XYZ file of N, CA and C in Angstrom:
252
model
N 107.055 82.547 72.431
C 106.778 81.944 73.726
C 107.628 82.565 74.833
N 108.888 82.832 74.547
C 109.739 83.379 75.600
C 109.321 84.786 75.999
N 108.834 85.570 75.040
C 108.420 86.928 75.388
C 107.191 86.885 76.280
N 106.334 85.892 76.096
C 105.152 85.753 76.961
C 105.580 85.409 78.388
N 106.551 84.548 78.535
C 107.035 84.197 79.872
C 107.706 85.386 80.552
N 108.483 86.135 79.802
C 109.132 87.320 80.364
C 108.087 88.371 80.730
N 107.026 88.490 79.929
C 105.960 89.446 80.219
C 105.231 89.066 81.507
N 104.921 87.801 81.667
C 104.263 87.337 82.892
C 105.189 87.531 84.089
N 106.458 87.219 83.908
C 107.441 87.431 84.967
C 107.532 88.911 85.344
N 107.467 89.779 84.350
C 107.521 91.220 84.599
C 106.353 91.675 85.470
N 105.171 91.164 85.196
C 104.004 91.521 86.012
C 104.201 91.075 87.457
N 104.608 89.825 87.643
C 104.752 89.290 88.995
C 105.942 89.883 89.743
N 106.967 90.327 89.033
C 108.081 91.014 89.676
C 107.613 92.345 90.247
N 106.724 93.013 89.551
C 106.267 94.336 89.968
C 105.295 94.307 91.133
N 104.680 93.182 91.440
C 103.746 93.114 92.563
C 104.383 93.503 93.901
N 105.470 92.863 94.325
C 106.043 93.263 95.614
C 106.628 94.670 95.594
N 107.108 95.104 94.435
C 107.648 96.456 94.361
C 106.542 97.500 94.419
N 105.376 97.204 93.879
C 104.235 98.101 94.017
C 103.752 98.160 95.450
N 103.793 97.020 96.125
C 103.451 96.964 97.547
C 104.418 97.831 98.352
N 105.699 97.678 98.065
C 106.735 98.448 98.757
C 106.596 99.942 98.459
N 106.355 100.280 97.180
C 106.261 101.681 96.769
C 105.105 102.396 97.459
N 104.016 101.690 97.692
C 102.849 102.340 98.289
C 103.080 102.727 99.747
N 104.065 102.115 100.402
C 104.376 102.450 101.797
C 105.335 103.619 101.922
N 106.001 103.974 100.852
C 107.064 104.968 100.906
C 106.548 106.364 100.577
N 107.267 107.357 101.092
C 106.936 108.741 100.788
C 107.246 108.999 99.320
N 106.344 109.717 98.675
C 106.501 109.974 97.258
C 107.781 110.767 96.985
N 108.497 110.358 95.940
C 109.750 110.957 95.476
C 110.917 110.760 96.435
N 110.798 109.828 97.379
C 111.934 109.498 98.243
C 112.834 108.494 97.516
N 113.975 108.200 98.107
C 114.900 107.255 97.491
C 114.276 105.866 97.379
N 113.621 105.403 98.433
C 112.993 104.075 98.390
C 111.877 104.021 97.358
N 111.117 105.076 97.225
C 110.060 105.147 96.223
C 110.669 105.035 94.825
N 111.755 105.767 94.616
C 112.461 105.740 93.335
C 112.998 104.337 93.033
N 113.569 103.698 94.041
C 114.110 102.347 93.852
C 113.004 101.339 93.579
N 111.866 101.494 94.231
C 110.745 100.565 94.023
C 110.205 100.646 92.603
N 110.425 101.748 91.945
C 109.987 101.885 90.554
C 111.054 101.372 89.588
N 112.316 101.647 89.858
C 113.358 101.375 88.877
C 114.035 100.014 88.993
N 114.048 99.402 90.147
C 114.658 98.072 90.272
C 113.936 97.027 89.416
N 112.593 96.972 89.422
C 111.959 95.962 88.570
C 112.173 96.203 87.078
N 112.405 97.445 86.677
C 112.704 97.717 85.272
C 114.028 97.060 84.903
N 115.023 97.213 85.758
C 116.325 96.596 85.497
C 116.228 95.071 85.482
N 115.451 94.512 86.395
C 115.278 93.056 86.437
C 114.600 92.556 85.166
N 113.585 93.285 84.706
C 112.867 92.891 83.501
C 113.760 92.989 82.267
N 114.549 94.042 82.173
C 115.473 94.180 81.041
C 116.477 93.033 81.049
N 117.006 92.703 82.221
C 117.938 91.583 82.321
C 117.260 90.271 81.911
N 116.006 90.070 82.331
C 115.283 88.851 81.972
C 115.055 88.767 80.462
N 114.781 89.900 79.840
C 114.609 89.893 78.383
C 115.904 89.531 77.672
N 117.020 90.068 78.145
C 118.307 89.722 77.537
C 118.674 88.264 77.818
N 118.397 87.788 79.016
C 118.726 86.403 79.363
C 117.880 85.419 78.555
N 116.647 85.796 78.270
C 115.768 84.922 77.482
C 116.053 85.040 75.988
N 116.920 85.987 75.626
C 117.275 86.212 74.232
C 116.025 86.509 73.398
N 115.133 87.314 73.949
C 113.879 87.659 73.284
C 114.126 88.689 72.187
N 113.396 88.548 71.101
C 113.499 89.501 70.001
C 112.955 90.863 70.417
N 113.457 91.912 69.769
C 113.008 93.264 70.078
C 111.998 93.709 69.036
N 110.842 94.145 69.495
C 109.833 94.781 68.659
C 109.300 95.977 69.440
N 108.960 97.028 68.733
C 108.470 98.232 69.401
C 107.177 97.974 70.149
N 106.371 97.049 69.692
C 105.109 96.737 70.378
C 105.364 96.146 71.757
N 106.491 95.488 71.937
C 106.811 94.901 73.237
C 107.037 95.971 74.296
N 107.530 97.134 73.888
C 107.738 98.205 74.857
C 106.411 98.628 75.466
N 105.402 98.786 74.626
C 104.065 99.144 75.122
C 103.521 98.046 76.033
N 103.736 96.794 75.666
C 103.278 95.674 76.488
C 103.936 95.704 77.861
N 105.233 95.924 77.902
C 105.941 95.927 79.180
C 105.594 97.147 80.032
N 105.321 98.270 79.407
C 104.890 99.443 80.171
C 103.527 99.182 80.808
N 102.623 98.578 80.051
C 101.291 98.257 80.587
C 101.404 97.247 81.724
N 102.224 96.218 81.549
C 102.385 95.210 82.599
C 103.093 95.781 83.822
N 104.025 96.685 83.606
C 104.690 97.362 84.720
C 103.672 98.130 85.554
N 102.859 98.934 84.877
C 101.856 99.739 85.586
C 100.818 98.852 86.270
N 100.408 97.791 85.605
C 99.414 96.882 86.199
C 99.980 96.182 87.429
N 101.221 95.733 87.364
C 101.842 95.070 88.512
C 102.033 96.013 89.682
N 102.474 97.229 89.398
C 102.653 98.215 90.459
C 101.310 98.572 91.091
N 100.295 98.751 90.266
C 98.970 99.114 90.784
C 98.357 97.969 91.591
N 98.503 96.753 91.114
C 97.979 95.599 91.851
C 98.689 95.445 93.191
N 100.001 95.664 93.217
C 100.735 95.627 94.482
C 100.236 96.667 95.453
N 99.923 97.854 94.946
C 99.366 98.909 95.793
C 97.998 98.508 96.329
N 97.161 97.919 95.481
C 95.832 97.497 95.930
C 95.923 96.407 96.992
N 96.882 95.520 96.868
C 97.088 94.492 97.885
C 97.478 95.141 99.207
N 98.372 96.127 99.152
C 98.777 96.840 100.366
C 97.579 97.536 101.015
N 96.790 98.203 100.212
C 95.631 98.937 100.726
C 94.617 97.979 101.337
N 94.384 96.849 100.675
C 93.387 95.903 101.164
C 93.804 95.271 102.489
N 95.041 94.830 102.570
C 95.466 94.127 103.769
C 95.781 95.043 104.942
N 95.961 96.326 104.681
C 96.216 97.263 105.757
C 95.023 98.168 106.010
N 93.916 97.902 105.326
C 92.649 98.607 105.490
C 92.815 100.123 105.467
N 93.476 100.575 104.401
C 93.702 102.004 104.186
C 92.706 102.481 103.139
N 92.129 103.639 103.365
C 91.229 104.218 102.371
C 92.047 105.034 101.389
N 91.733 104.869 100.139
C 92.460 105.588 99.080
C 91.884 106.981 98.941
């Protein structure tokens, strides 16, 4: 149960960072931070929740990371009426 909560939290943490990342120039410092800060937050949340480690969880968190970042970008594009 705790890993499911941390996984959902990981997705929602990445939404604002994906929004932020889409506004920044690629490979800039802010772009780099928008990618790596939510990873650190998610790792801390996993340790705080005392979640067990399984290799399958890494794949789950990578997928949720990418989905959250992409959804944040889509929100930015939609609300700012930018064509991709």
